mmCIF file of C-alpha atoms and ligand atoms in Angstrom:
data_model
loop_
_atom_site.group_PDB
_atom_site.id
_atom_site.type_symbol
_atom_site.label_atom_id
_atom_site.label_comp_id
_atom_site.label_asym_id
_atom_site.label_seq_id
_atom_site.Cartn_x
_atom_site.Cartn_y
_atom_site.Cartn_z
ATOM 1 C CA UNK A 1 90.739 175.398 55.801
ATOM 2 C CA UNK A 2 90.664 179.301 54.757
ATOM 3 C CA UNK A 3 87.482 180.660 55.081
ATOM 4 C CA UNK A 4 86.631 183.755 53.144
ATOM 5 C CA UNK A 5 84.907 186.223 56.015
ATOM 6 C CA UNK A 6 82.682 188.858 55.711
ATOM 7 C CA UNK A 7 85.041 191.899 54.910
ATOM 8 C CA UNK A 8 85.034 195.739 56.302
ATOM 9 C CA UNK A 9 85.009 198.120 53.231
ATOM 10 C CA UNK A 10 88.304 199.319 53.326
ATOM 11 C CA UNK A 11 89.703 195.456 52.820
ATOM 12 C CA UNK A 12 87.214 195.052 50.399
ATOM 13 C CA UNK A 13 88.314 198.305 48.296
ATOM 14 C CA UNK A 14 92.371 197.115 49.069
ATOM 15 C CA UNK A 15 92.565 193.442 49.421
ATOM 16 C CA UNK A 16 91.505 190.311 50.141
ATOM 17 C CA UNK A 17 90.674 188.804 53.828
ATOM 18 C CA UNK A 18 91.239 185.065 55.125
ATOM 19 C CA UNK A 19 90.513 183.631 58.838
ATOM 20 C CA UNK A 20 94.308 183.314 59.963
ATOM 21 C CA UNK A 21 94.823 179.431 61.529
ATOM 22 C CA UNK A 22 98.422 178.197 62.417
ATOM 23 C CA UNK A 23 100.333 176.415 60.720
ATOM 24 C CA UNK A 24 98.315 177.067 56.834
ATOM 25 C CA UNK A 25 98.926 179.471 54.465
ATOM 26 C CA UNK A 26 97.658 182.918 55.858
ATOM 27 C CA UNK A 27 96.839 184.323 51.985
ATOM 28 C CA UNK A 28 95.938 181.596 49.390
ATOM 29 C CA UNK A 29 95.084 183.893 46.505
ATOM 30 C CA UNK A 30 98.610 185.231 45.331
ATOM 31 C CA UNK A 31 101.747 183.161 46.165
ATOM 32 C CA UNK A 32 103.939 185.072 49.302
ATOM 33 C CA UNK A 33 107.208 184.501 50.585
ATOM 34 C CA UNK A 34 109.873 185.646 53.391
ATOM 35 C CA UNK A 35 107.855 186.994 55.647
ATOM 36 C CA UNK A 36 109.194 189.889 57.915
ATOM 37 C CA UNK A 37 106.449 190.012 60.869
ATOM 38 C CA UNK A 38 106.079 193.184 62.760
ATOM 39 C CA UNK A 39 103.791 194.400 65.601
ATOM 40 C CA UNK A 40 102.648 198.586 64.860
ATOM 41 C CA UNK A 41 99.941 199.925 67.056
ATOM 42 C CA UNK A 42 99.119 196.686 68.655
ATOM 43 C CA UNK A 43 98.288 194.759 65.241
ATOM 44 C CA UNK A 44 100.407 192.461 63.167
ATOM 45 C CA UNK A 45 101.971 193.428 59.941
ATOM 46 C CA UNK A 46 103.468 191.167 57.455
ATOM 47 C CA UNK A 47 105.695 192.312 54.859
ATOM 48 C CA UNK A 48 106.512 189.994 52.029
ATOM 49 C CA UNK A 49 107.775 189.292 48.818
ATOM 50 C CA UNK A 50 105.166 188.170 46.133
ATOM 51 C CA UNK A 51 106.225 185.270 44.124
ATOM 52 C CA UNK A 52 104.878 185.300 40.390
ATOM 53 C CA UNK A 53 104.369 182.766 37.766
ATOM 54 C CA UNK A 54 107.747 183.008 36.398
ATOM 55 C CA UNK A 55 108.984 180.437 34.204
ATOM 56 C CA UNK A 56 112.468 181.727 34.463
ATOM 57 C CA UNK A 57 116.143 178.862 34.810
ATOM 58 C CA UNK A 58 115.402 177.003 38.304
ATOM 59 C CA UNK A 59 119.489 177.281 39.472
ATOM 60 C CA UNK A 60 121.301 177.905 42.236
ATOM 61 C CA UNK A 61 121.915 181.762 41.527
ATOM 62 C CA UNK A 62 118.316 181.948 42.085
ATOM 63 C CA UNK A 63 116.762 183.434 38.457
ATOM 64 C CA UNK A 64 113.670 181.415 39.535
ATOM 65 C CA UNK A 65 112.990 184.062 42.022
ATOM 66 C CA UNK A 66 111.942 187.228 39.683
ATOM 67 C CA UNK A 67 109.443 188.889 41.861
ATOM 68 C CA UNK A 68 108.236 192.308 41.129
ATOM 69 C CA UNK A 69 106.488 193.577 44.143
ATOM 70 C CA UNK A 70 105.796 193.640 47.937
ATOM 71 C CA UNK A 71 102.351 193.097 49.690
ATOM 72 C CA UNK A 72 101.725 193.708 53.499
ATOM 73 C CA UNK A 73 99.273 191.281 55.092
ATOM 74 C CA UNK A 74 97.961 192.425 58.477
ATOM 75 C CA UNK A 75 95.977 190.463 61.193
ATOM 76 C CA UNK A 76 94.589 192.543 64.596
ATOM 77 C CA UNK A 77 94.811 189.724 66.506
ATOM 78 C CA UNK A 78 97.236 186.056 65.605
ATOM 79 C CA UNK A 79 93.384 184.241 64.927
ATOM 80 C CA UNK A 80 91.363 187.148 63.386
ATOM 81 C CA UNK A 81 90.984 187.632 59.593
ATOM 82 C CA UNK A 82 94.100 188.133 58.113
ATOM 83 C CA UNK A 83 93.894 190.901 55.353
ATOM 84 C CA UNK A 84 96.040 191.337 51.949
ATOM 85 C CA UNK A 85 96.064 195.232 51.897
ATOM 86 C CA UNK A 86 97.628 194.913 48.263
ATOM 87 C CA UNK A 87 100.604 196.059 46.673
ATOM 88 C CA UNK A 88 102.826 198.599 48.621
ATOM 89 C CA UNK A 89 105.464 198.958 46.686
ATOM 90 C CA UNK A 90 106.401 197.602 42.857
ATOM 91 C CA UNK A 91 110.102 197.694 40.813
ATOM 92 C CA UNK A 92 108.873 199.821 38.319
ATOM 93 C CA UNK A 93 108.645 202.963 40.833
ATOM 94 C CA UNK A 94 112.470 202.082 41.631
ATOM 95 C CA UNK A 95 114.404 204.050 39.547
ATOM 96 C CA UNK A 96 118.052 201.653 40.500
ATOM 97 C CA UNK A 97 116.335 198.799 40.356
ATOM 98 C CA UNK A 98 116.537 195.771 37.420
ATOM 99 C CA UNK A 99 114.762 192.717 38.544
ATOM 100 C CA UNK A 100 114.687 190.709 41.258
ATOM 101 C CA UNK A 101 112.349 191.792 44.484
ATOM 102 C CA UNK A 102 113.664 189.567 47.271
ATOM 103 C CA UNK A 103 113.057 189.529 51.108
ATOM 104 C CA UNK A 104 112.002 192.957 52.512
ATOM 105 C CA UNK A 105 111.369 194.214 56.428
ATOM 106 C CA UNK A 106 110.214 197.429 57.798
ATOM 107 C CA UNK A 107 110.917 199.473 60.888
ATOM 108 C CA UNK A 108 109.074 202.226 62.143
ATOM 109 C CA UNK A 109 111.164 205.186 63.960
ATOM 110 C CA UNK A 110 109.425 208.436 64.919
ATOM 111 C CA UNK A 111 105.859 207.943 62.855
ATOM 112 C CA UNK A 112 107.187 206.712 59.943
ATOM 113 C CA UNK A 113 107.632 203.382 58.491
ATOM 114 C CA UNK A 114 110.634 202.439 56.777
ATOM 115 C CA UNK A 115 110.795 199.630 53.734
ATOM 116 C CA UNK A 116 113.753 197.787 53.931
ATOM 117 C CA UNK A 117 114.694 195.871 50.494
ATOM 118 C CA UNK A 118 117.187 193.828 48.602
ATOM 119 C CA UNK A 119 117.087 193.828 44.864
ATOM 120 C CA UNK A 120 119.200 193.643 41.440
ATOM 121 C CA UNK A 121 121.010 197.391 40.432
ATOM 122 C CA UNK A 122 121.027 197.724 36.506
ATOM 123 C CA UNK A 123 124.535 196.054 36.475
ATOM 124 C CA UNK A 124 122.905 193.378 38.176
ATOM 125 C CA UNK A 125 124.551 193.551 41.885
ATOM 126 C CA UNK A 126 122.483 193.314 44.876
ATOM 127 C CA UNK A 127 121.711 196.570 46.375
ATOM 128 C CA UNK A 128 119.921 197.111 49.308
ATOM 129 C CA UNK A 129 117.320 200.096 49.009
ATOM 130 C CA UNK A 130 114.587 202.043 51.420
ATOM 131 C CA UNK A 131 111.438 203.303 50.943
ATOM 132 C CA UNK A 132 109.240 205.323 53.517
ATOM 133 C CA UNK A 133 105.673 205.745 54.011
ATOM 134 C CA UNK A 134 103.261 207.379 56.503
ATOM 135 C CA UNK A 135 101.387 204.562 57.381
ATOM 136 C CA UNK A 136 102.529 200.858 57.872
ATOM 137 C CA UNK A 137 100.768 199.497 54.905
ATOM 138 C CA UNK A 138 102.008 201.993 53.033
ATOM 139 C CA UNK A 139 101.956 202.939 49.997
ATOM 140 C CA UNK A 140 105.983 203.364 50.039
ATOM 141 C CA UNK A 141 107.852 206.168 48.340
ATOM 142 C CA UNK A 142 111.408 204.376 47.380
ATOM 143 C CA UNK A 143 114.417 206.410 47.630
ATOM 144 C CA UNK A 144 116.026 207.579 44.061
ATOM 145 C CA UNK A 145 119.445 205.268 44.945
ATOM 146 C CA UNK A 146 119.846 201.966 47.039
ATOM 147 C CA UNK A 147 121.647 202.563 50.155
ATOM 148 C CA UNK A 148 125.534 203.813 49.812
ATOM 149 C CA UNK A 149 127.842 200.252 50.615
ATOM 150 C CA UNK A 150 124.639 198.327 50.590
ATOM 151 C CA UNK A 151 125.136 194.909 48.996
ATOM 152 C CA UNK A 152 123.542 191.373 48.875
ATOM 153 C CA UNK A 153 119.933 190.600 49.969
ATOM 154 C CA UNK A 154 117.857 190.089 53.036
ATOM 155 C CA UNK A 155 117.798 193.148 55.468
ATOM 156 C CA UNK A 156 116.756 192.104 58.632
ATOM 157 C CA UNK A 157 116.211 195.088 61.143
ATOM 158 C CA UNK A 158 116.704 195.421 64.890
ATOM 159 C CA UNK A 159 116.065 198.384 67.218
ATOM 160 C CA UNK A 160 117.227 198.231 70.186
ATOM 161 C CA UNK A 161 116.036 199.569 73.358
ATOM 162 C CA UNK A 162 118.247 203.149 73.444
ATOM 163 C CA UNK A 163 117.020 203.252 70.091
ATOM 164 C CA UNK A 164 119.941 202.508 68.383
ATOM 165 C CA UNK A 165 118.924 200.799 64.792
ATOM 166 C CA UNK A 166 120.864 198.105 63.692
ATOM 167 C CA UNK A 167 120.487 196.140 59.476
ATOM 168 C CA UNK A 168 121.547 192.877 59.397
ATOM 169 C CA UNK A 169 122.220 191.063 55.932
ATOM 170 C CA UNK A 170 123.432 188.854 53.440
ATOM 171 C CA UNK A 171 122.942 185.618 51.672
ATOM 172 C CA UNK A 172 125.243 182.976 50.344
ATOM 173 C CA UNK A 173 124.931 182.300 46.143
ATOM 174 C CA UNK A 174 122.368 183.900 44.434
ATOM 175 C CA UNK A 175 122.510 186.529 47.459
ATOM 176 C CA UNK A 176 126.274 186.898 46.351
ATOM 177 C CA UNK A 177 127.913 187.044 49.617
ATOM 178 C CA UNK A 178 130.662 185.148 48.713
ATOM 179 C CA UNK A 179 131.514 187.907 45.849
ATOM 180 C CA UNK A 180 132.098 191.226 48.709
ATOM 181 C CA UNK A 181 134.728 188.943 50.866
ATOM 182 C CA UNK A 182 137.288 192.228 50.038
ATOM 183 C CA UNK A 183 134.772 194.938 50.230
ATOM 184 C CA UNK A 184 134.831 195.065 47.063
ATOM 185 C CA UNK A 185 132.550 193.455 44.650
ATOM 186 C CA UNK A 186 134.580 190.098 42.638
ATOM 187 C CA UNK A 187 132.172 188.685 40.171
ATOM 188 C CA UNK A 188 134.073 185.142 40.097
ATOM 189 C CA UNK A 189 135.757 184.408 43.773
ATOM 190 C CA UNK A 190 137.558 181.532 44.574
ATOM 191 C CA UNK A 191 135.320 178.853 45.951
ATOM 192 C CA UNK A 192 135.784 179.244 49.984
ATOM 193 C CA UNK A 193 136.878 176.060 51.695
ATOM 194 C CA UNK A 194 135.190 173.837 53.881
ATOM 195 C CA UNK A 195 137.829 174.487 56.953
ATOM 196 C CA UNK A 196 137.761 177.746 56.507
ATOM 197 C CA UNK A 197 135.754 179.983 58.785
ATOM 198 C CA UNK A 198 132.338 180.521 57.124
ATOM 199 C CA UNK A 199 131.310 183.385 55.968
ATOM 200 C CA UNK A 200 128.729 185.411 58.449
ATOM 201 C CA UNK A 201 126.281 187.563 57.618
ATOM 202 C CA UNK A 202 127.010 191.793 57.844
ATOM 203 C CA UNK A 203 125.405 194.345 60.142
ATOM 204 C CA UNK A 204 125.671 198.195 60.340
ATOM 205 C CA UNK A 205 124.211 200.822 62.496
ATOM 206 C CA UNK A 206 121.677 203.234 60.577
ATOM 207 C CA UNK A 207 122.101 206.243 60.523
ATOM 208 C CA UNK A 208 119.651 208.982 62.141
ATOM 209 C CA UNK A 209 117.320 209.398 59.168
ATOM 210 C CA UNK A 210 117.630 205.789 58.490
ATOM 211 C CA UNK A 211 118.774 205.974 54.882
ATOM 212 C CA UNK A 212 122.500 205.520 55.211
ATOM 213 C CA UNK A 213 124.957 203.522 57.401
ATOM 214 C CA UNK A 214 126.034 205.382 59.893
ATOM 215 C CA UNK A 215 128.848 203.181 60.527
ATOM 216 C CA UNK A 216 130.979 200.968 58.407
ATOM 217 C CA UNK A 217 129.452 197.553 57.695
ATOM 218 C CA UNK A 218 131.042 194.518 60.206
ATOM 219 C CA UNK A 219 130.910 190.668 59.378
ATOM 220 C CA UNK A 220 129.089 189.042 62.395
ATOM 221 C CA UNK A 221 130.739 186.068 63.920
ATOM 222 C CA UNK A 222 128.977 182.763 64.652
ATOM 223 C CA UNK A 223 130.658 180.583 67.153
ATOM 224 C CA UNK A 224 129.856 176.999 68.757
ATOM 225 C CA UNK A 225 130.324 176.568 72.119
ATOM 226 C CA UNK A 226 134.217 175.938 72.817
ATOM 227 C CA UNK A 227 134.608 179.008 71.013
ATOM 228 C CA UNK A 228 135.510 178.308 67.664
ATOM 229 C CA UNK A 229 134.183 180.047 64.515
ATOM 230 C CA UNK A 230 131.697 177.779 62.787
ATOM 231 C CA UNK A 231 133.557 175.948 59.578
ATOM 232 C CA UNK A 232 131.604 176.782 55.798
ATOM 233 C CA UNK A 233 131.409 172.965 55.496
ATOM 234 C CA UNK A 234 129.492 172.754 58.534
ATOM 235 C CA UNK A 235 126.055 173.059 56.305
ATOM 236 C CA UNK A 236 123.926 172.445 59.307
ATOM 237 C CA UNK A 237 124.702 175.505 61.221
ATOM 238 C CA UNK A 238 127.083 177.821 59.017
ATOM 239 C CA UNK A 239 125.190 181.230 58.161
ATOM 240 C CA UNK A 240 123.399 180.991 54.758
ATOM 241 C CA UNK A 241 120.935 183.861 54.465
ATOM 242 C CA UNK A 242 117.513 185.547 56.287
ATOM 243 C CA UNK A 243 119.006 187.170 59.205
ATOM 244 C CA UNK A 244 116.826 187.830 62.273
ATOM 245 C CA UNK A 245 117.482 189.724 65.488
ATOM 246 C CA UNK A 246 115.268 189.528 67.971
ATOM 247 C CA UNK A 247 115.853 189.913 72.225
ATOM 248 C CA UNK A 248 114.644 187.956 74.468
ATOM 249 C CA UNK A 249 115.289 188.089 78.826
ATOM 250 C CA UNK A 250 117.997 191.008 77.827
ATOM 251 C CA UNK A 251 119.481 187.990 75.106
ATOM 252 C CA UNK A 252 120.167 188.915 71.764
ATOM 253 C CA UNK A 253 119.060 185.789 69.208
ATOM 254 C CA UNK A 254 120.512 185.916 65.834
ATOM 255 C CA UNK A 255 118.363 183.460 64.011
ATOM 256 C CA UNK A 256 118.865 182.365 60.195
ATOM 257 C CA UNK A 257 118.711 179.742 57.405
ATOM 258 C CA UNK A 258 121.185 177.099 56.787
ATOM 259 C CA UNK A 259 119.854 177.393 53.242
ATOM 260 C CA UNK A 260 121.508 174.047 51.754
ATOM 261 C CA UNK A 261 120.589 171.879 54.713
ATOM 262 C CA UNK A 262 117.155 173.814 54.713
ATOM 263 C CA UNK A 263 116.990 174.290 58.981
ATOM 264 C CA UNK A 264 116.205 178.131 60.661
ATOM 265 C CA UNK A 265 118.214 178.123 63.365
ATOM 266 C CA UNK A 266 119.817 180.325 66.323
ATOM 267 C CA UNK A 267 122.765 181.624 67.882
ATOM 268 C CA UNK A 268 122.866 183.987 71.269
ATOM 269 C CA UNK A 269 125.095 186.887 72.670
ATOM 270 C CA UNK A 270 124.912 189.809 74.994
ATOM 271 C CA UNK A 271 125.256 192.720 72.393
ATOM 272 C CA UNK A 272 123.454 193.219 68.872
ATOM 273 C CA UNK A 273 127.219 193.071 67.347
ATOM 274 C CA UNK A 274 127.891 189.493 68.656
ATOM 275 C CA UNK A 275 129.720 187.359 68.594
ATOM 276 C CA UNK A 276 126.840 184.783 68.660
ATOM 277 C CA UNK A 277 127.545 181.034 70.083
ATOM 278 C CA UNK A 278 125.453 178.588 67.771
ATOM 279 C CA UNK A 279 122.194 177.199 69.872
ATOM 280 C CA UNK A 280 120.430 175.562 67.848
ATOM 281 C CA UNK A 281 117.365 174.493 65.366
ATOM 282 C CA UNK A 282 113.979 176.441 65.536
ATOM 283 C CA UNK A 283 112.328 174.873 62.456
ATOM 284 C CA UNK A 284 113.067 171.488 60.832
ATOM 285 C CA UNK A 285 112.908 171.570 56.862
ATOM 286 C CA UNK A 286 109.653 172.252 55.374
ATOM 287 C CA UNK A 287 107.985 171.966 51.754
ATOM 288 C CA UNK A 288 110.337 173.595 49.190
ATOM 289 C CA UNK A 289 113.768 174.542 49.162
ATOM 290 C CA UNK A 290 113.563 177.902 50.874
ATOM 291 C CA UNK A 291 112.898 178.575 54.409
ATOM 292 C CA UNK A 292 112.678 181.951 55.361
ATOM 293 C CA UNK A 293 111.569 183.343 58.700
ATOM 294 C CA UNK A 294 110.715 186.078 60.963
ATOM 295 C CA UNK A 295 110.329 186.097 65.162
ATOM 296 C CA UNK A 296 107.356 188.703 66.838
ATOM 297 C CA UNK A 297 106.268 189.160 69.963
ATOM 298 C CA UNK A 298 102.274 189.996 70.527
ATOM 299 C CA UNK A 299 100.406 190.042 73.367
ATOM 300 C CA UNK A 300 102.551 188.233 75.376
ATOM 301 C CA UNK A 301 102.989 185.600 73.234
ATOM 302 C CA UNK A 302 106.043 184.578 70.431
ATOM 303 C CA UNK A 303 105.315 183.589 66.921
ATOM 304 C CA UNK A 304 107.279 182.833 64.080
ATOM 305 C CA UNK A 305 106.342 183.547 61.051
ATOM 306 C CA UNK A 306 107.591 181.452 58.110
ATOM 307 C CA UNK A 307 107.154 180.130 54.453
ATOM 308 C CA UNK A 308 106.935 176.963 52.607
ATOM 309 C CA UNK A 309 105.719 175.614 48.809
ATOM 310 C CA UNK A 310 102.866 174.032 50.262
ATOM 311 C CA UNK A 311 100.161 175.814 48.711
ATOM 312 C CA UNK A 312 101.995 175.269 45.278
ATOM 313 C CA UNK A 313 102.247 171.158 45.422
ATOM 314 C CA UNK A 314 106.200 172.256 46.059
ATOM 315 C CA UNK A 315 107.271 174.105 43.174
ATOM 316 C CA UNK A 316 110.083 176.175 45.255
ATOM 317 C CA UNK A 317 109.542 179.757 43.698
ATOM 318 C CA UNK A 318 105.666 179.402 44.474
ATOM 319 C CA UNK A 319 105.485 179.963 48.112
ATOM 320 C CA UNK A 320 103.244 180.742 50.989
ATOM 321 C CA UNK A 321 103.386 182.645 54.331
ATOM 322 C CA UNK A 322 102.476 181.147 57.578
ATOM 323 C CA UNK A 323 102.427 181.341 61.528
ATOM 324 C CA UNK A 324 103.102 179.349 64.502
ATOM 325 C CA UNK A 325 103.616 179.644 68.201
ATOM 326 C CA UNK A 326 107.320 179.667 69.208
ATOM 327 C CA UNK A 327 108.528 178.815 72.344
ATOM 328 C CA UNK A 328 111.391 178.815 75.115
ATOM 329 C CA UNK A 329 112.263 176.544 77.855
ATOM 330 C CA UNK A 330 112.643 177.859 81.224
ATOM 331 C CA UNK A 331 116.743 178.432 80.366
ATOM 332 C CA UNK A 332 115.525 180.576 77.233
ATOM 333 C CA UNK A 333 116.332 177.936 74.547
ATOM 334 C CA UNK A 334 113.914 178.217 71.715
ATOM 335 C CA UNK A 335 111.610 175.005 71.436
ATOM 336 C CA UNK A 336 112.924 173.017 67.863
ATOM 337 C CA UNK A 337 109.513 173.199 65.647
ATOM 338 C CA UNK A 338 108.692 170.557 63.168
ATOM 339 C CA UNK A 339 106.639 172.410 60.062
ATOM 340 C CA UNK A 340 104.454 169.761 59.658
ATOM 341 C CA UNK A 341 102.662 168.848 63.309
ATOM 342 C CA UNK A 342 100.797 170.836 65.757
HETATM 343 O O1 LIG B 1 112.681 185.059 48.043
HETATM 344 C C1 LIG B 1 113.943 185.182 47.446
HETATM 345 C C2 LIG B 1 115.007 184.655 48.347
HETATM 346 O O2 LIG B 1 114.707 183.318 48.702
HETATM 347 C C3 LIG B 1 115.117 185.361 49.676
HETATM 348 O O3 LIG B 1 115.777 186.585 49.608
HETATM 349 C C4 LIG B 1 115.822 184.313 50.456
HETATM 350 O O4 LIG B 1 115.861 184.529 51.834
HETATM 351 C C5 LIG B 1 115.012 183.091 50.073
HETATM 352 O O5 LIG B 1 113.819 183.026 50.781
#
């Protein structure tokens, strides 16, 4: 159960504040989602999208998801009180923006924190667009324009350790992947088949300042383990959306959803570009029809950070964050986790 805790003024004056416990909803008094889980100054931030009451089409291009605005959760330690400090950053400060607030992350480089986000341009294309702040829980200040090339939805960050900053991104339908196969954007593409190679998601270098590619934007390759690009009819392990980079023994782990077959899984390689040979499952299926993740490490320890429709009864645009303990065999093979026991 969530306890409401005695709170410290300044989460009183911002937010709301909840005893953190694995495995349950970390916020239960606004609906969150795709949680992006990052460690500043020895605490815990947790950027996500906030899912409204919407009563928009449920369908596959996603119109059920209209959020509006971002919150950032924070916990000092994974079992203290977790905090909602509020809203950091809202579409109606984003001048390119239309609708549609999906699946943000942040970065900081050099004292200041940068808001990664995906979100509908007025003709309606996914744009990807950054806004920067002072302080980790912001408030943000969003850039006039999204990001030059940017296109489809959830950025997924990764710096290195030279300091090189890497975006990962891209989803499958509603994310409109399929529609920037040429570089260009095709509003109605021929439906790929399932023995083709599937589509994988795209990655760039940032550039210094962190507001443009510095590089031109690469497909990343997932392969099983003979070597052969993974099929788009293979559902339970071809790329769908919610990239993740994380390293791990000098590894680099791309980890993602297989949307349709509802799984997070992983694929290793030895360089942030790939290519990445398919491992396997970190989370089974849980409540809804998203699953959306994010991998931190914190005091020695490896948590993932996740969402389900629990908290709703399972309405799938009514979602809630969560937490649990990840972790790795003795060969570095991430521990399959199963949403729903301890
Ligand atoms: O929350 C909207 C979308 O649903 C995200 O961008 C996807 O990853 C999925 O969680």
């Amino acid at each position: 159960m969530i306890k409401l805790v005695s709170a410290s003024k300044a989460s009183l004056e911002r937010g709301f504040l909840f005893m953190a416990k694995q495995n349950e909803p970390l916020v239960k008094h606004i609906y969150t989602a795709d949680p992006s889980a990052r460690v500043f100054n020895g605490k815990i931030y947790i950027y996500t999208s906030h899912d409204l009451e919407h009563s928009g089409e449920d369908n596959d291009n996603g119109d059920q998801y209209q959020m509006e605005d971002y919150h950032v959760l924070t916990l000092d330690d994974i079992d203290a009180p977790c905090a909602d400090n509020g809203e950091i950053l809202n579409m109606r400060d984003v001048p390119w923006v239309s609708r549609q607030m999906w699946a943000p992350d942040c970065v900081e480089k050099d004292g200041k924190y940068y808001l990664y986000f995906p979100a509908r341009d007025k003709d309606g294309v996914f744009r990807i667009g950054v806004a920067i702040s002072d302080s980790p829980a912001g408030p943000f200040k969003p850039e006039p324009d999204f990001i030059k090339g940017s296109h489809s939805i959830d950025p997924g960050l990764f710096i290195d350790d030279d300091g090189s900053c890497y975006i990962y991104f891209g989803g499958l339908w509603g994310g409109q992947l399929e529609k920037w196969q040429t570089g260009e954007f095709v509003a109605n593409p021929a439906p790929i088949p399932e023995d083709a190679d599937a589509l994988g998601p795209k990655m760039a270098r940032l550039s210094p300042d962190m507001k443009s590619f510095a590089a031109d934007i690469k497909e990343i390759k997932i392969i099983d383990e003979n070597g052969n690009p993974i099929k788009a009819g293979d559902e339970d392990r071809r790329y769908f959306e919610d990239p993740w980079m994380h390293k791990y023994n000098g590894k680099y782990y791309l980890s993602y959803s297989t949307g349709t077959t509802h799984y997070i899984v992983y694929a290793t390689g030895d360089s942030p570009e790939g290519p990445f040979i398919y491992q396997g499952r970190i989370l089974e299926p849980v409540i809804g029809w998203t699953t959306h993740h994010s991998i931190v490490e914190h005091k020695g320890k490896w948590y993932l950070f996740y969402h389900d429709s629990s908290l709703s009864g399972g309405i799938s645009h009514r979602r809630c964050v969560k937490f649990r303990e990840l972790k790795y065999d003795a060969d570095g093979r991430i521990i399959t986790m199963k949403p729903y026991e301890e």
